[in-house]
Each structure stands twice: as structure tokens, then as C-alpha cells.
Amino acid sequence: MHKYWGIFMALMLLASCKEDNASQETQGKKEELAIVHVPIIVKQYGFNFDDFTVQHDTVRNGDSFGELMLSNKVDYPKIAKITQDYKDTFDVRKIRVGKPYVILKSKDTTEQAQVFIYENDAINFTVVDLRDSVVAYKDRKEVKYVEREASGIIATSLSEAILEQGIDYNVTNNLSDIYAWTIDFFRLQKGDKFKVIYKEKYINDSIYAGAEPIEAAFFEHNGTPIYAFAYENDSLKSIVDYFDEEANNLRRTFLRAPVKFSRISSRYNLKRRIRYYGYKLRPHKGTDYAAPIGTPIMATADGTVTESTRKGGNGKYVKIRHNGTYSTQYLHMKKQNVRKGEFVRQGDVIGWVGMTGNTGGPHVCYRFWRNGRQVDPLKEELPLAEPLAEALRPDYFEFIAPLKEQLDCIEYIEKPKEEELLTLNQ
Ligand SMILES: [Zn+2]
């Protein structure tokens, strides 16, 4: 019985977070919808496909609009009219191999083409209506945004916790980007929690077309909660940054790591001893991130490339001078992607993980200098990025208030244990 008590408690919490009236109303509507049966006419590209014989195809090598139409019993004057009078709407010479098209034919035995629909891209299409007088026009599919909330408690990894719930992989990427400066994703712990609010994009109500950037997030790492709200910091340049509930910028001038989703294989350690060298003291003044060969290596901050070369044990490497205080270096690359003297932005790919130089396996050795001395970047208090301008703060706090409440109301979805699933299924 106690098991159901838990579920009951969860429902109570849910109810206290939502407006009671609203939720009852929706429930009533749902029941009504369940009883009434209305035939649904689904229109595609503005046409009821039931009225036609439908041919879906893609443009092949050697296809031309004229040939396609002639073989579907469209007479030559009509083809000529489209080609000449509607050049601006539909340039028949520009149909591309591989693009999908639809021909709607009459349902009678003639199967004459009535409508030709060409997909310019996933959203935009062109209609050539060959019935009566010929016309061509451009249209676009209906794009709908559906808000989605998600949450999770990490058991193994962030990507697994997110994928488990059928959430877009881009959300994982986005979430780790938002917190890249404040949370060391290589030290995530079992029991760390997250919540996100974002929108999913759908074409014609049904075709999933990807996740939009996260609007608000919450991450609890090692018992420390960090909120993140997307806010346009600079409306002129439309720069969106993420800020916490006190309007602190979550961005730092340095990324926590030069690679995404790898693991630290060796930390900065001045007292390291290596068996190979007879347990002699071999200090390790870098942090090693193990990752598959070819993994992109990112500049952890803006700066100028001072070295991009190959030298002894370092193998192929890049060194960047960020300012008078900080420099970073990235060793054992498969290949560099920048040259000496080049200016790079934070997150730019400067090379790829390899095994050049003195290394037992594919990894990037990341070295960090402060005032000419090599230090452990994971223990450094890194400088903060620009804070939110004083003038924008009142608007910001007003903007985030409902989002924060919404976040606080999201429940964590715990994965039911297998035995519980069995009981529920019986
Ligand atoms: Zn190293």
C-alpha cells in the first residue's frame, strides 16, 4: 500500500503547483473529445489527398519538369505557360536532384496530373496547380512550437539520463554548453539533478523538426543548485546569455574543458610517480582528457595562437595566449586546425584529438598558465564574464519570475524499478 501512497503524494505536489481550475477544465474537455467522433479531413499542402491518386517521388538525375509533366498527360501549352509566366515563382530549370515532389493525379482512368508540389526545403514548398487556368505559388508548411519540460536524476551520465526520456540529443549538448563554465561535467555525481524548459518544433503538427534552445534550466550538482535563464543581453547584436536567479552570468572567460563528453584520464599532479620511469617523480602539469581520435579540441577562451607546431614528446600542439595573465596549451593532436598568429574565439575548433608525441592512448593534454606558471585550471577561480547591465536587471527579474516558478514545479521523473513495472503491467 505504501507504494501508492508515494504516487498519491506526487499528485498532491503536482496539484499545488498548477492552477486547479485550469487543470479540471482541460480534463473535462479531454473526456468530451473521447466520445465525439468526427471524421477528420487532413489537408496536406492545402489539398485533400483523398481526392487524388497520389504519387510521391524525388527528382532524379536527368529529370526535367517538362518531361515529368508530359509523361503525366499535361499538354504542352500548360507546361510552356508555367515555364514562361511563373519563372519568378517556380524556375523549372532549378529543380534539384534528390528533392521530394508530389504529383496529384485525377482519380479516373486518365490519371492526368492536376497538381505538382515541389519541396524547396523541409518547410517551404511550391505548388503548380494545373487544373483550369495554370497557376504557381509558394507556400510553407505550418510550423508549430510545443513547449516541453523535462527532468532527470543522473545515474550514470547526463546524456543517458536525457536519452532515456526520449529527449533530443541537442538538449544534452545545449545543457552542457550552458553549464560548461560552472559545472565540471567530468565530475558529475550520481544523484545530480536537472530540469529544463524548451520548445520542440513540429512541421504540420506531426513531423518533428528539432529542439529549440533551452529557455530555462536548473542543475543541482553535488547539492549545489544553479538556475539558468536565457536572456537577450545585447539586443543590438541579439546575443543571448544564460544568467542565474541573481543575474550573474553563467559564462566564464574560460571553458572548464577543451573537449566535450570525454573523461579525465590524468589530473594535474606535481607528485606523480610513474612505474615506467622506475617510480621516479614525474610531475604532470596538465590535465589529460581521454577521447576518441578525431574528437574536436576547442579553444577554452578567446586568444591569439602563439604556437602551432610539432615538437618531441608534445607531438602536434597548439598554444594560445589569452591575455597578459593566461595562456593555454593543447598537446598530442592528430592535426592542428589553426596557424600561429591566428585569433581564435572561445569554442573554436583548434585541432583534433590524436596520439602524436609521447602518449599511450588518444587524449588531449591540456596545460594552463597563470602569470607564466603552470597551474591546475580545475582549482582556479576563473574570471567571470561580463555581468548583466544594471539597466536591464528590473526587466530580467520580471522576465524570469514565472519561469523560475515553472521550473520549481517540475517533478523529477524517477525510473521505475523493473519489478515495479511488472506489478503495474499485471
Ligand atoms: Zn598530460
Short mmCIF file of C-alpha atoms in Angstrom, two decimals, residues 98-287:
data_model
loop_
_atom_site.label_atom_id
_atom_site.label_comp_id
_atom_site.label_asym_id
_atom_site.label_seq_id
_atom_site.Cartn_x
_atom_site.Cartn_y
_atom_site.Cartn_z
CA GLY A 98 17.11 14.45 -54.60
CA LYS A 99 14.35 16.95 -53.76
CA PRO A 100 10.98 15.37 -52.95
CA TYR A 101 7.90 16.15 -55.04
CA VAL A 102 4.29 15.04 -55.12
CA ILE A 103 2.04 14.66 -58.17
CA LEU A 104 -1.70 14.66 -57.52
CA LYS A 105 -3.46 12.91 -60.38
CA SER A 106 -7.12 12.64 -61.28
CA LYS A 107 -8.77 9.57 -59.78
CA ASP A 108 -10.30 8.50 -63.10
CA THR A 109 -8.61 6.22 -65.64
CA THR A 110 -6.78 9.07 -67.37
CA GLU A 111 -4.62 9.69 -64.26
CA GLN A 112 -3.80 13.12 -65.56
CA ALA A 113 -1.58 15.30 -63.36
CA GLN A 114 -3.63 18.03 -61.67
CA VAL A 115 -1.19 19.41 -59.15
CA PHE A 116 2.60 19.32 -58.89
CA ILE A 117 4.14 20.08 -55.48
CA TYR A 118 7.88 20.65 -55.17
CA GLU A 119 9.55 20.73 -51.76
CA ASN A 120 12.09 23.58 -51.70
CA ASP A 121 13.14 22.53 -48.18
CA ALA A 122 11.63 20.89 -45.10
CA ILE A 123 9.27 23.84 -44.58
CA ASN A 124 8.85 25.71 -47.90
CA PHE A 125 7.20 24.26 -50.98
CA THR A 126 5.95 25.37 -54.41
CA VAL A 127 2.56 24.38 -55.84
CA VAL A 128 1.86 24.23 -59.58
CA ASP A 129 -1.89 23.91 -59.98
CA LEU A 130 -2.61 22.58 -63.49
CA ARG A 131 -6.38 22.48 -63.23
CA ASP A 132 -8.32 25.09 -65.27
CA SER A 133 -6.01 28.03 -65.80
CA VAL A 134 -2.49 27.22 -64.69
CA VAL A 135 -1.09 28.91 -61.57
CA ALA A 136 2.01 28.52 -59.45
CA TYR A 137 2.53 29.79 -55.91
CA LYS A 138 4.83 29.38 -52.95
CA ASP A 139 3.63 28.27 -49.56
CA ARG A 140 5.06 26.96 -46.35
CA LYS A 141 4.08 24.18 -44.00
CA GLU A 142 2.67 25.14 -40.68
CA VAL A 143 5.41 25.26 -38.06
CA LYS A 144 4.31 24.75 -34.51
CA TYR A 145 6.30 25.09 -31.32
CA VAL A 146 5.38 22.88 -28.41
CA GLU A 147 6.75 23.67 -25.01
CA ARG A 148 8.33 20.76 -23.25
CA GLU A 149 9.53 20.24 -19.71
CA ALA A 150 11.98 17.56 -18.75
CA SER A 151 13.84 16.49 -15.66
CA GLY A 152 16.09 13.72 -14.51
CA ILE A 153 18.30 12.33 -11.83
CA ILE A 154 21.66 11.19 -13.10
CA ALA A 155 22.50 7.55 -12.53
CA THR A 156 25.37 7.10 -14.98
CA SER A 157 25.74 10.06 -17.35
CA LEU A 158 23.87 13.17 -18.37
CA SER A 159 23.37 12.02 -21.95
CA GLU A 160 21.95 8.72 -20.77
CA ALA A 161 19.60 10.41 -18.30
CA ILE A 162 18.32 12.61 -21.12
CA LEU A 163 18.15 9.99 -23.85
CA GLU A 164 16.29 7.65 -21.51
CA GLN A 165 13.35 10.03 -21.68
CA GLY A 166 13.38 10.30 -25.43
CA ILE A 167 14.64 13.86 -25.36
CA ASP A 168 16.55 15.27 -28.32
CA TYR A 169 20.31 14.82 -28.13
CA ASN A 170 20.72 18.55 -28.82
CA VAL A 171 19.21 19.26 -25.41
CA THR A 172 22.12 17.39 -23.79
CA ASN A 173 24.56 19.42 -25.82
CA ASN A 174 22.78 22.64 -25.05
CA LEU A 175 22.57 21.90 -21.32
CA SER A 176 26.26 21.05 -21.06
CA ASP A 177 27.09 24.23 -23.01
CA ILE A 178 25.06 26.38 -20.62
CA TYR A 179 26.80 24.92 -17.59
CA ALA A 180 30.20 24.38 -19.22
CA TRP A 181 31.73 27.18 -17.14
CA THR A 182 30.14 26.50 -13.79
CA ILE A 183 29.91 22.71 -13.57
CA ASP A 184 32.72 20.28 -14.14
CA PHE A 185 30.90 17.73 -16.26
CA PHE A 186 33.70 15.26 -15.72
CA ARG A 187 32.87 15.16 -12.06
CA LEU A 188 29.11 14.72 -12.30
CA GLN A 189 27.86 12.61 -9.47
CA LYS A 190 25.21 10.00 -9.11
CA GLY A 191 22.17 11.85 -7.83
CA ASP A 192 22.90 15.13 -9.62
CA LYS A 193 19.61 16.52 -10.93
CA PHE A 194 18.44 18.66 -13.79
CA LYS A 195 15.29 20.32 -15.10
CA VAL A 196 14.82 22.02 -18.46
CA ILE A 197 12.17 24.02 -20.29
CA TYR A 198 12.46 24.25 -24.06
CA LYS A 199 10.35 24.13 -27.19
CA GLU A 200 10.10 21.43 -29.81
CA LYS A 201 9.47 22.36 -33.39
CA TYR A 202 6.90 20.48 -35.45
CA ILE A 203 6.01 20.76 -39.11
CA ASN A 204 2.33 20.22 -39.94
CA ASP A 205 1.64 19.20 -36.34
CA SER A 206 3.33 15.86 -36.69
CA ILE A 207 6.81 15.94 -38.16
CA TYR A 208 9.45 16.57 -35.52
CA ALA A 209 11.95 19.19 -36.66
CA GLY A 210 14.28 19.56 -33.69
CA ALA A 211 14.63 21.21 -30.30
CA GLU A 212 14.90 24.96 -29.86
CA PRO A 213 17.50 26.39 -27.44
CA ILE A 214 16.79 25.84 -23.74
CA GLU A 215 14.77 28.68 -22.20
CA ALA A 216 15.31 27.87 -18.56
CA ALA A 217 17.21 25.20 -16.70
CA PHE A 218 18.09 24.04 -13.23
CA PHE A 219 21.04 21.88 -12.34
CA GLU A 220 21.85 20.54 -8.92
CA HIS A 221 25.43 19.33 -8.77
CA ASN A 222 26.83 17.90 -5.58
CA GLY A 223 23.97 19.51 -3.65
CA THR A 224 24.55 22.97 -5.14
CA PRO A 225 21.63 24.27 -7.24
CA ILE A 226 22.26 26.54 -10.24
CA TYR A 227 19.47 28.17 -12.20
CA ALA A 228 19.94 29.28 -15.80
CA PHE A 229 17.67 31.61 -17.77
CA ALA A 230 18.19 32.57 -21.40
CA TYR A 231 18.10 36.33 -21.73
CA GLU A 232 18.99 38.67 -24.55
CA ASN A 233 21.91 40.54 -23.10
CA ASP A 234 22.60 42.71 -26.10
CA SER A 235 19.55 43.36 -28.25
CA LEU A 236 21.60 45.07 -30.95
CA LYS A 237 23.77 42.03 -31.56
CA SER A 238 20.97 39.68 -30.37
CA ILE A 239 23.37 37.95 -28.01
CA VAL A 240 21.64 35.53 -25.69
CA ASP A 241 23.43 34.58 -22.49
CA TYR A 242 22.37 32.48 -19.55
CA PHE A 243 22.09 34.07 -16.12
CA ASP A 244 21.22 32.69 -12.71
CA GLU A 245 18.41 33.87 -10.43
CA GLU A 246 20.63 36.72 -9.18
CA ALA A 247 21.50 37.88 -12.71
CA ASN A 248 25.05 36.52 -12.60
CA ASN A 249 26.34 35.48 -15.99
CA LEU A 250 26.92 31.72 -16.11
CA ARG A 251 29.61 32.19 -18.69
CA ARG A 252 33.23 32.45 -17.62
CA THR A 253 36.08 33.69 -19.70
CA PHE A 254 37.34 30.06 -19.79
CA LEU A 255 35.57 26.80 -20.62
CA ARG A 256 36.09 24.12 -17.99
CA ALA A 257 37.44 21.65 -20.55
CA PRO A 258 38.72 21.71 -24.15
CA VAL A 259 36.66 18.68 -25.22
CA LYS A 260 33.04 17.65 -24.70
CA PHE A 261 31.94 14.36 -23.23
CA SER A 262 35.26 12.73 -22.58
CA ARG A 263 36.77 11.69 -19.28
CA ILE A 264 39.78 12.91 -17.34
CA SER A 265 42.40 10.19 -17.54
CA SER A 266 45.10 12.02 -15.57
CA ARG A 267 44.87 15.11 -13.41
CA TYR A 268 47.35 17.87 -12.68
CA ASN A 269 49.64 16.24 -10.14
CA LEU A 270 53.02 17.54 -9.04
CA LYS A 271 53.79 14.35 -7.10
CA ARG A 272 53.07 11.84 -9.87
CA ARG A 273 55.41 8.85 -9.98
CA ILE A 274 55.49 6.53 -12.98
CA ARG A 275 56.45 2.87 -12.87
CA TYR A 276 57.92 3.02 -16.37
CA TYR A 277 60.43 5.56 -15.11
CA GLY A 278 61.31 3.47 -12.02
CA TYR A 279 58.80 5.33 -9.83
CA LYS A 280 60.77 8.50 -10.28
CA LEU A 281 58.96 11.76 -9.65
CA ARG A 282 57.43 12.86 -12.97
CA PRO A 283 55.15 15.79 -12.20
CA HIS A 284 52.14 16.07 -14.51
CA LYS A 285 51.44 19.74 -15.06
CA GLY A 286 48.49 19.16 -17.35
CA THR A 287 45.06 17.62 -17.28
#
